PDB file of C-alpha atoms in Angstrom:
ATOM      1  CA  MET R   1     -26.849 -47.619 -51.382  1.00 38.00           C
ATOM      2  CA  GLY R   2     -29.448 -46.139 -49.074  1.00 40.00           C
ATOM      3  CA  ASN R   3     -31.326 -44.577 -51.998  1.00 46.00           C
ATOM      4  CA  VAL R   4     -31.440 -47.928 -53.773  1.00 36.00           C
ATOM      5  CA  LEU R   5     -32.797 -49.667 -50.683  1.00 41.00           C
ATOM      6  CA  ARG R   6     -35.391 -46.943 -50.200  1.00 47.00           C
ATOM      7  CA  LYS R   7     -36.484 -47.209 -53.842  1.00 42.00           C
ATOM      8  CA  ASN R   8     -36.780 -50.983 -53.671  1.00 43.00           C
ATOM      9  CA  PHE R   9     -39.055 -50.847 -50.636  1.00 46.00           C
ATOM     10  CA  SER R  10     -41.189 -48.031 -51.999  1.00 43.00           C
ATOM     11  CA  ASN R  11     -41.697 -49.953 -55.234  1.00 39.00           C
ATOM     12  CA  GLN R  12     -43.658 -52.669 -53.459  1.00 40.00           C
ATOM     13  CA  GLN R  13     -40.687 -54.996 -53.049  1.00 50.00           C
ATOM     14  CA  CYS R  14     -41.020 -55.326 -49.298  1.00 60.00           C
ATOM     15  CA  PRO R  15     -40.068 -58.944 -48.514  1.00 80.00           C
ATOM     16  CA  LEU R  16     -42.905 -59.366 -46.011  1.00 90.00           C
ATOM     17  CA  THR R  17     -45.641 -61.591 -47.390  1.00 93.00           C
ATOM     18  CA  GLU R  18     -49.319 -60.873 -46.836  1.00 94.00           C
ATOM     19  CA  ARG R  19     -49.390 -63.748 -44.368  1.00 95.00           C
ATOM     20  CA  ASP R  20     -46.422 -62.248 -42.508  1.00 96.00           C
ATOM     21  CA  LYS R  21     -48.234 -58.916 -42.232  1.00 95.00           C
ATOM     22  CA  ILE R  22     -51.400 -60.516 -40.889  1.00 95.00           C
ATOM     23  CA  LEU R  23     -49.461 -62.527 -38.307  1.00 96.00           C
ATOM     24  CA  ILE R  24     -47.502 -59.450 -37.200  1.00 97.00           C
ATOM     25  CA  ARG R  25     -50.531 -57.169 -36.880  1.00 96.00           C
ATOM     26  CA  ASN R  26     -52.720 -59.708 -35.090  1.00 95.00           C
ATOM     27  CA  SER R  27     -50.026 -60.835 -32.654  1.00 96.00           C
ATOM     28  CA  TRP R  28     -48.997 -57.246 -31.855  1.00 96.00           C
ATOM     29  CA  ARG R  29     -52.543 -56.117 -31.163  1.00 94.00           C
ATOM     30  CA  MET R  30     -53.230 -59.080 -28.933  1.00 94.00           C
ATOM     31  CA  TYR R  31     -49.917 -58.654 -27.125  1.00 94.00           C
ATOM     32  CA  CYS R  32     -50.686 -54.981 -26.406  1.00 93.00           C
ATOM     33  CA  GLU R  33     -54.237 -55.749 -25.276  1.00 92.00           C
ATOM     34  CA  ARG R  34     -53.103 -58.441 -22.867  1.00 92.00           C
ATOM     35  CA  ASN R  35     -50.150 -56.432 -21.559  1.00 91.00           C
ATOM     36  CA  PRO R  36     -51.108 -52.788 -20.930  1.00 90.00           C
ATOM     37  CA  ASP R  37     -47.557 -52.010 -19.762  1.00 91.00           C
ATOM     38  CA  TYR R  38     -45.967 -53.835 -22.700  1.00 92.00           C
ATOM     39  CA  ASP R  39     -43.757 -50.856 -23.540  1.00 92.00           C
ATOM     40  CA  VAL R  40     -42.245 -50.674 -20.057  1.00 93.00           C
ATOM     41  CA  SER R  41     -41.790 -54.466 -19.979  1.00 91.00           C
ATOM     42  CA  ILE R  42     -39.882 -54.400 -23.270  1.00 93.00           C
ATOM     43  CA  PHE R  43     -37.480 -51.749 -21.963  1.00 92.00           C
ATOM     44  CA  ILE R  44     -36.995 -53.528 -18.656  1.00 92.00           C
ATOM     45  CA  GLY R  45     -36.341 -56.740 -20.565  1.00 91.00           C
ATOM     46  CA  MET R  46     -33.835 -54.965 -22.790  1.00 93.00           C
ATOM     47  CA  PHE R  47     -31.926 -53.521 -19.823  1.00 92.00           C
ATOM     48  CA  ALA R  48     -31.923 -56.918 -18.127  1.00 91.00           C
ATOM     49  CA  LYS R  49     -30.494 -58.485 -21.283  1.00 92.00           C
ATOM     50  CA  TYR R  50     -28.114 -55.627 -22.087  1.00 93.00           C
ATOM     51  CA  PRO R  51     -27.301 -53.748 -18.826  1.00 91.00           C
ATOM     52  CA  GLU R  52     -24.850 -51.512 -20.668  1.00 92.00           C
ATOM     53  CA  TYR R  53     -27.710 -50.000 -22.683  1.00 92.00           C
ATOM     54  CA  LEU R  54     -28.893 -48.143 -19.602  1.00 90.00           C
ATOM     55  CA  GLN R  55     -25.870 -45.855 -19.929  1.00 90.00           C
ATOM     56  CA  LEU R  56     -27.309 -44.554 -23.216  1.00 91.00           C
ATOM     57  CA  PHE R  57     -30.160 -42.898 -21.310  1.00 90.00           C
ATOM     58  CA  PRO R  58     -28.743 -40.008 -19.233  1.00 88.00           C
ATOM     59  CA  ARG R  59     -32.046 -39.477 -17.389  1.00 87.00           C
ATOM     60  CA  PHE R  60     -32.197 -43.074 -16.174  1.00 86.00           C
ATOM     61  CA  ARG R  61     -28.672 -44.451 -16.072  1.00 84.00           C
ATOM     62  CA  ASP R  62     -28.129 -43.664 -12.395  1.00 85.00           C
ATOM     63  CA  LYS R  63     -31.298 -45.467 -11.330  1.00 87.00           C
ATOM     64  CA  GLU R  64     -31.629 -49.082 -10.302  1.00 87.00           C
ATOM     65  CA  LEU R  65     -33.461 -51.289 -12.753  1.00 85.00           C
ATOM     66  CA  ARG R  66     -36.110 -52.280 -10.213  1.00 85.00           C
ATOM     67  CA  ALA R  67     -36.960 -48.605  -9.626  1.00 88.00           C
ATOM     68  CA  LEU R  68     -37.627 -47.753 -13.256  1.00 90.00           C
ATOM     69  CA  ARG R  69     -41.192 -49.076 -13.334  1.00 88.00           C
ATOM     70  CA  ASN R  70     -42.178 -46.376 -10.841  1.00 88.00           C
ATOM     71  CA  ASP R  71     -40.317 -43.615 -12.658  1.00 91.00           C
ATOM     72  CA  ALA R  72     -42.804 -41.403 -14.526  1.00 92.00           C
ATOM     73  CA  ALA R  73     -40.221 -40.087 -17.008  1.00 91.00           C
ATOM     74  CA  PHE R  74     -39.132 -43.610 -17.842  1.00 92.00           C
ATOM     75  CA  ARG R  75     -42.704 -44.799 -18.350  1.00 92.00           C
ATOM     76  CA  ALA R  76     -43.389 -41.821 -20.616  1.00 93.00           C
ATOM     77  CA  HIS R  77     -40.324 -42.582 -22.724  1.00 92.00           C
ATOM     78  CA  ALA R  78     -41.246 -46.253 -23.000  1.00 93.00           C
ATOM     79  CA  CYS R  79     -44.794 -45.285 -23.970  1.00 93.00           C
ATOM     80  CA  ALA R  80     -43.522 -43.054 -26.779  1.00 93.00           C
ATOM     81  CA  VAL R  81     -41.339 -45.856 -28.135  1.00 92.00           C
ATOM     82  CA  GLY R  82     -44.223 -48.311 -27.881  1.00 92.00           C
ATOM     83  CA  HIS R  83     -46.463 -45.986 -29.885  1.00 93.00           C
ATOM     84  CA  GLN R  84     -43.741 -45.631 -32.511  1.00 92.00           C
ATOM     85  CA  LEU R  85     -43.484 -49.396 -32.885  1.00 94.00           C
ATOM     86  CA  SER R  86     -47.272 -49.635 -33.086  1.00 94.00           C
ATOM     87  CA  ALA R  87     -47.296 -47.031 -35.867  1.00 94.00           C
ATOM     88  CA  ILE R  88     -44.717 -49.030 -37.820  1.00 94.00           C
ATOM     89  CA  VAL R  89     -46.752 -52.218 -37.434  1.00 95.00           C
ATOM     90  CA  GLU R  90     -49.919 -50.458 -38.580  1.00 93.00           C
ATOM     91  CA  CYS R  91     -48.089 -49.100 -41.660  1.00 92.00           C
ATOM     92  CA  ILE R  92     -46.784 -52.396 -43.036  1.00 92.00           C
ATOM     93  CA  GLU R  93     -49.419 -52.333 -45.781  1.00 90.00           C
ATOM     94  CA  ASP R  94     -48.120 -48.941 -46.952  1.00 91.00           C
ATOM     95  CA  ASP R  95     -44.524 -49.586 -47.949  1.00 88.00           C
ATOM     96  CA  GLU R  96     -43.564 -45.934 -48.429  1.00 90.00           C
ATOM     97  CA  ALA R  97     -44.898 -44.795 -45.060  1.00 92.00           C
ATOM     98  CA  PHE R  98     -43.440 -47.925 -43.449  1.00 93.00           C
ATOM     99  CA  VAL R  99     -39.949 -47.128 -44.702  1.00 93.00           C
ATOM    100  CA  GLU R 100     -40.213 -43.427 -43.882  1.00 94.00           C
ATOM    101  CA  LEU R 101     -41.229 -44.125 -40.283  1.00 93.00           C
ATOM    102  CA  ILE R 102     -38.234 -46.404 -39.782  1.00 94.00           C
ATOM    103  CA  ARG R 103     -35.873 -43.935 -41.445  1.00 94.00           C
ATOM    104  CA  LYS R 104     -37.191 -41.037 -39.382  1.00 93.00           C
ATOM    105  CA  ASN R 105     -36.828 -42.992 -36.148  1.00 92.00           C
ATOM    106  CA  ALA R 106     -33.246 -43.921 -37.039  1.00 93.00           C
ATOM    107  CA  ALA R 107     -32.371 -40.364 -38.115  1.00 93.00           C
ATOM    108  CA  ASP R 108     -33.745 -38.995 -34.844  1.00 92.00           C
ATOM    109  CA  HIS R 109     -31.255 -41.210 -32.998  1.00 92.00           C
ATOM    110  CA  VAL R 110     -28.197 -40.422 -35.141  1.00 92.00           C
ATOM    111  CA  PRO R 111     -27.180 -37.346 -33.058  1.00 90.00           C
ATOM    112  CA  ARG R 112     -27.566 -39.194 -29.748  1.00 88.00           C
ATOM    113  CA  ALA R 113     -24.203 -40.028 -28.256  1.00 85.00           C
ATOM    114  CA  GLY R 114     -23.329 -43.708 -28.198  1.00 90.00           C
ATOM    115  CA  VAL R 115     -26.483 -44.968 -29.958  1.00 91.00           C
ATOM    116  CA  ARG R 116     -25.569 -47.311 -32.799  1.00 93.00           C
ATOM    117  CA  PRO R 117     -27.506 -49.688 -35.082  1.00 93.00           C
ATOM    118  CA  ALA R 118     -26.520 -52.594 -32.839  1.00 93.00           C
ATOM    119  CA  ASN R 119     -28.598 -51.018 -30.048  1.00 93.00           C
ATOM    120  CA  PHE R 120     -31.692 -51.162 -32.238  1.00 94.00           C
ATOM    121  CA  GLU R 121     -30.994 -54.822 -32.888  1.00 94.00           C
ATOM    122  CA  GLY R 122     -30.803 -55.424 -29.157  1.00 93.00           C
ATOM    123  CA  PHE R 123     -34.097 -53.621 -28.573  1.00 94.00           C
ATOM    124  CA  PHE R 124     -35.863 -55.657 -31.249  1.00 94.00           C
ATOM    125  CA  ALA R 125     -34.443 -58.905 -29.884  1.00 94.00           C
ATOM    126  CA  ALA R 126     -35.646 -58.004 -26.387  1.00 93.00           C
ATOM    127  CA  ALA R 127     -39.098 -57.078 -27.725  1.00 94.00           C
ATOM    128  CA  LEU R 128     -39.455 -60.434 -29.467  1.00 95.00           C
ATOM    129  CA  GLU R 129     -38.330 -62.298 -26.353  1.00 94.00           C
ATOM    130  CA  GLN R 130     -40.937 -60.470 -24.283  1.00 93.00           C
ATOM    131  CA  MET R 131     -43.682 -61.292 -26.763  1.00 94.00           C
ATOM    132  CA  VAL R 132     -42.771 -64.974 -26.810  1.00 95.00           C
ATOM    133  CA  ALA R 133     -42.481 -65.179 -23.023  1.00 92.00           C
ATOM    134  CA  CYS R 134     -45.887 -63.524 -22.496  1.00 89.00           C
ATOM    135  CA  ASN R 135     -47.814 -65.803 -24.825  1.00 88.00           C
ATOM    136  CA  ARG R 136     -46.100 -68.845 -26.285  1.00 89.00           C
ATOM    137  CA  ALA R 137     -49.364 -70.146 -27.759  1.00 90.00           C
ATOM    138  CA  LEU R 138     -49.838 -66.919 -29.704  1.00 90.00           C
ATOM    139  CA  MET R 139     -46.222 -66.709 -30.868  1.00 95.00           C
ATOM    140  CA  THR R 140     -46.195 -69.731 -33.166  1.00 96.00           C
ATOM    141  CA  PRO R 141     -43.063 -70.545 -35.192  1.00 96.00           C
ATOM    142  CA  ALA R 142     -44.631 -68.865 -38.244  1.00 97.00           C
ATOM    143  CA  THR R 143     -45.411 -65.721 -36.233  1.00 97.00           C
ATOM    144  CA  VAL R 144     -41.920 -65.575 -34.747  1.00 97.00           C
ATOM    145  CA  ASP R 145     -40.421 -65.975 -38.230  1.00 96.00           C
ATOM    146  CA  ALA R 146     -42.576 -63.105 -39.494  1.00 97.00           C
ATOM    147  CA  TRP R 147     -41.398 -60.840 -36.665  1.00 96.00           C
ATOM    148  CA  GLN R 148     -37.794 -61.816 -37.296  1.00 96.00           C
ATOM    149  CA  ARG R 149     -38.168 -60.803 -40.939  1.00 95.00           C
ATOM    150  CA  LEU R 150     -39.755 -57.511 -39.893  1.00 96.00           C
ATOM    151  CA  PHE R 151     -36.929 -56.715 -37.493  1.00 95.00           C
ATOM    152  CA  GLU R 152     -34.346 -57.712 -40.091  1.00 95.00           C
ATOM    153  CA  ILE R 153     -35.884 -55.168 -42.478  1.00 95.00           C
ATOM    154  CA  MET R 154     -35.917 -52.507 -39.761  1.00 94.00           C
ATOM    155  CA  ASN R 155     -32.293 -53.240 -38.872  1.00 95.00           C
ATOM    156  CA  THR R 156     -31.241 -52.990 -42.518  1.00 95.00           C
ATOM    157  CA  ILE R 157     -32.967 -49.641 -43.019  1.00 95.00           C
ATOM    158  CA  THR R 158     -31.540 -48.326 -39.738  1.00 95.00           C
ATOM    159  CA  ARG R 159     -27.998 -49.329 -40.697  1.00 94.00           C
ATOM    160  CA  ASN R 160     -28.480 -47.607 -44.049  1.00 94.00           C
ATOM    161  CA  VAL R 161     -29.541 -44.368 -42.367  1.00 94.00           C
ATOM    162  CA  TYR R 162     -26.429 -44.404 -40.185  1.00 93.00           C
ATOM    163  CA  GLU R 163     -24.253 -45.103 -43.223  1.00 93.00           C
ATOM    164  CA  GLU R 164     -25.859 -42.230 -45.111  1.00 92.00           C
ATOM    165  CA  ALA R 165     -25.308 -39.938 -42.124  1.00 89.00           C
ATOM    166  CA  ALA R 166     -21.630 -40.880 -42.008  1.00 89.00           C
ATOM    167  CA  GLU R 167     -21.250 -40.249 -45.741  1.00 87.00           C
ATOM    168  CA  PHE R 168     -23.070 -36.930 -45.461  1.00 84.00           C
ATOM    169  CA  SER R 169     -20.870 -35.886 -42.560  1.00 78.00           C
ATOM    170  CA  ALA R 170     -17.689 -36.774 -44.439  1.00 79.00           C
ATOM    171  CA  THR R 171     -18.850 -34.874 -47.518  1.00 78.00           C
ATOM    172  CA  SER R 172     -19.827 -31.807 -45.503  1.00 70.00           C
ATOM    173  CA  GLN R 173     -16.508 -31.706 -43.665  1.00 68.00           C
ATOM    174  CA  HIS R 174     -14.635 -31.664 -46.984  1.00 61.00           C
ATOM    175  CA  ALA R 175     -16.876 -29.053 -48.596  1.00 56.00           C
ATOM    176  CA  PRO R 176     -15.134 -25.832 -49.824  1.00 58.00           C
ATOM    177  CA  SER R 177     -15.073 -23.087 -47.237  1.00 52.00           C
ATOM    178  CA  GLY R 178     -17.349 -20.953 -49.412  1.00 50.00           C
ATOM    179  CA  ASP R 179     -19.982 -23.690 -49.595  1.00 49.00           C
ATOM    180  CA  GLU R 180     -22.919 -22.858 -47.323  1.00 46.00           C
ATOM    181  CA  ARG R 181     -23.110 -26.537 -46.307  1.00 42.00           C
ATOM    182  CA  SER R 182     -19.852 -26.147 -44.397  1.00 38.00           C
ATOM    183  CA  SER R 183     -21.626 -23.985 -41.825  1.00 37.00           C
ATOM    184  CA  LEU R 184     -24.186 -26.681 -41.012  1.00 36.00           C
ATOM    185  CA  ASP R 185     -23.961 -29.400 -38.445  1.00 40.00           C
ATOM    186  CA  PRO R 186     -23.933 -32.416 -40.808  1.00 37.00           C
ATOM    187  CA  VAL R 187     -25.568 -34.779 -38.343  1.00 41.00           C
ATOM    188  CA  ALA R 188     -28.254 -32.302 -37.337  1.00 39.00           C
ATOM    189  CA  ALA R 189     -29.007 -31.463 -40.964  1.00 38.00           C
ATOM    190  CA  PHE R 190     -29.259 -35.103 -41.955  1.00 40.00           C
ATOM    191  CA  ALA R 191     -31.521 -35.909 -39.026  1.00 39.00           C
ATOM    192  CA  GLU R 192     -34.181 -33.354 -39.908  1.00 38.00           C
ATOM    193  CA  PRO R 193     -37.680 -34.878 -39.592  1.00 38.00           C
ATOM    194  CA  SER R 194     -39.078 -36.520 -42.719  1.00 38.00           C
ATOM    195  CA  LYS R 195     -41.281 -34.323 -44.895  1.00 38.00           C
ATOM    196  CA  THR R 196     -43.374 -37.270 -46.094  1.00 37.00           C
ATOM    197  CA  ASP R 197     -46.994 -36.560 -45.225  1.00 35.00           C
ATOM    198  CA  ALA R 198     -47.908 -40.245 -44.884  1.00 36.00           C
ATOM    199  CA  ALA R 199     -45.106 -40.891 -42.436  1.00 38.00           C
ATOM    200  CA  ASP R 200     -45.856 -37.775 -40.399  1.00 38.00           C
ATOM    201  CA  ALA R 201     -49.563 -38.590 -40.278  1.00 35.00           C
ATOM    202  CA  ALA R 202     -48.917 -42.168 -39.207  1.00 38.00           C
ATOM    203  CA  ALA R 203     -46.497 -41.003 -36.511  1.00 39.00           C
ATOM    204  CA  GLY R 204     -48.958 -38.366 -35.306  1.00 39.00           C
ATOM    205  CA  SER R 205     -46.362 -35.615 -35.619  1.00 37.00           C
ATOM    206  CA  SER R 206     -47.066 -31.893 -35.929  1.00 36.00           C
ATOM    207  CA  THR R 207     -45.339 -28.590 -35.397  1.00 35.00           C
ATOM    208  CA  ALA R 208     -45.380 -27.801 -31.703  1.00 34.00           C
ATOM    209  CA  PRO R 209     -47.049 -24.560 -30.568  1.00 32.00           C
ATOM    210  CA  GLY R 210     -44.561 -21.717 -30.853  1.00 35.00           C
ATOM    211  CA  GLN R 211     -42.110 -23.791 -32.913  1.00 36.00           C
ATOM    212  CA  LEU R 212     -40.883 -22.206 -36.154  1.00 34.00           C
ATOM    213  CA  THR R 213     -41.072 -24.269 -39.311  1.00 38.00           C
ATOM    214  CA  THR R 214     -37.944 -24.598 -41.469  1.00 36.00           C
ATOM    215  CA  GLN R 215     -39.447 -22.125 -43.936  1.00 39.00           C
ATOM    216  CA  GLU R 216     -40.097 -19.553 -41.205  1.00 39.00           C
ATOM    217  CA  ALA R 217     -36.682 -20.023 -39.648  1.00 37.00           C
ATOM    218  CA  THR R 218     -34.867 -19.309 -42.921  1.00 38.00           C
ATOM    219  CA  ALA R 219     -37.172 -16.746 -44.547  1.00 42.00           C
ATOM    220  CA  GLY R 220     -35.719 -13.687 -42.833  1.00 44.00           C
ATOM    221  CA  PRO R 221     -37.054 -10.839 -40.674  1.00 42.00           C
ATOM    222  CA  GLY R 222     -40.798 -10.166 -40.929  1.00 47.00           C
ATOM    223  CA  ALA R 223     -41.445 -13.230 -43.027  1.00 42.00           C
ATOM    224  CA  SER R 224     -42.935 -15.373 -40.271  1.00 42.00           C
ATOM    225  CA  GLU R 225     -45.982 -13.080 -39.999  1.00 46.00           C
ATOM    226  CA  LYS R 226     -46.496 -13.241 -43.767  1.00 44.00           C
ATOM    227  CA  LEU R 227     -46.225 -17.011 -43.812  1.00 39.00           C
ATOM    228  CA  ALA R 228     -48.675 -17.306 -40.916  1.00 44.00           C
ATOM    229  CA  ALA R 229     -51.170 -15.103 -42.776  1.00 46.00           C
ATOM    230  CA  GLU R 230     -50.779 -17.199 -45.916  1.00 44.00           C
ATOM    231  CA  ARG R 231     -51.513 -20.355 -43.916  1.00 44.00           C
ATOM    232  CA  ARG R 232     -54.627 -18.781 -42.428  1.00 44.00           C
ATOM    233  CA  ASP R 233     -55.855 -17.700 -45.862  1.00 47.00           C
ATOM    234  CA  SER R 234     -55.308 -21.190 -47.284  1.00 43.00           C
ATOM    235  CA  ASP R 235     -56.986 -22.946 -44.363  1.00 45.00           C
ATOM    236  CA  PRO R 236     -60.582 -23.811 -45.387  1.00 44.00           C
ATOM    237  CA  GLY R 237     -61.595 -24.043 -41.734  1.00 46.00           C
ATOM    238  CA  THR R 238     -60.897 -20.384 -40.995  1.00 42.00           C
TER     239      THR R 238
END
């Protein structure tokens, strides 16, 4: 089912109209410009609406809600989430990258204890409430409808990723003992970052300094130096 949904979106069947996309992009940009701490406000609004969600964040769950605005780690986390949402909004003209960003975000959350698709729905609902409350003139009925359709799409893709993860886990657990898949953590394997260049570029992701790529990690002793040399040789800037 997830593959069918992914194919439908990537084949230009995204149900957002061109007018929806314009309304979403323009309202998001204006909302961010007028509210520099929009990301923190969305999270605070979400915790006010769903206090139980705070327990999903081990680094913050023992703090009082009113103290979070002054917590540097909390602000950094909110900023990262805000940038992710901005990247998704900016990619709505590119259906394949749009879908991959949403899938990657969902897959990154699959291994996190207690996080379920319903939590994403709560976050999106809180975000929309914050946008409406900050500028009712900007958030016209047509704009709100467009955002609701966007979040419905994101919720559907997120649920699909979780369903795929559950199916993958069940399949891996029943794999024959001689099957190499049985030695993998099914959730961790499923949640590997997307390899799609467009999605990675839009998300601004890259291999961290000192971090082995999947190819290097599995190539065997002495191979990492060879792979590094090959990358240097193929790099036109060197």
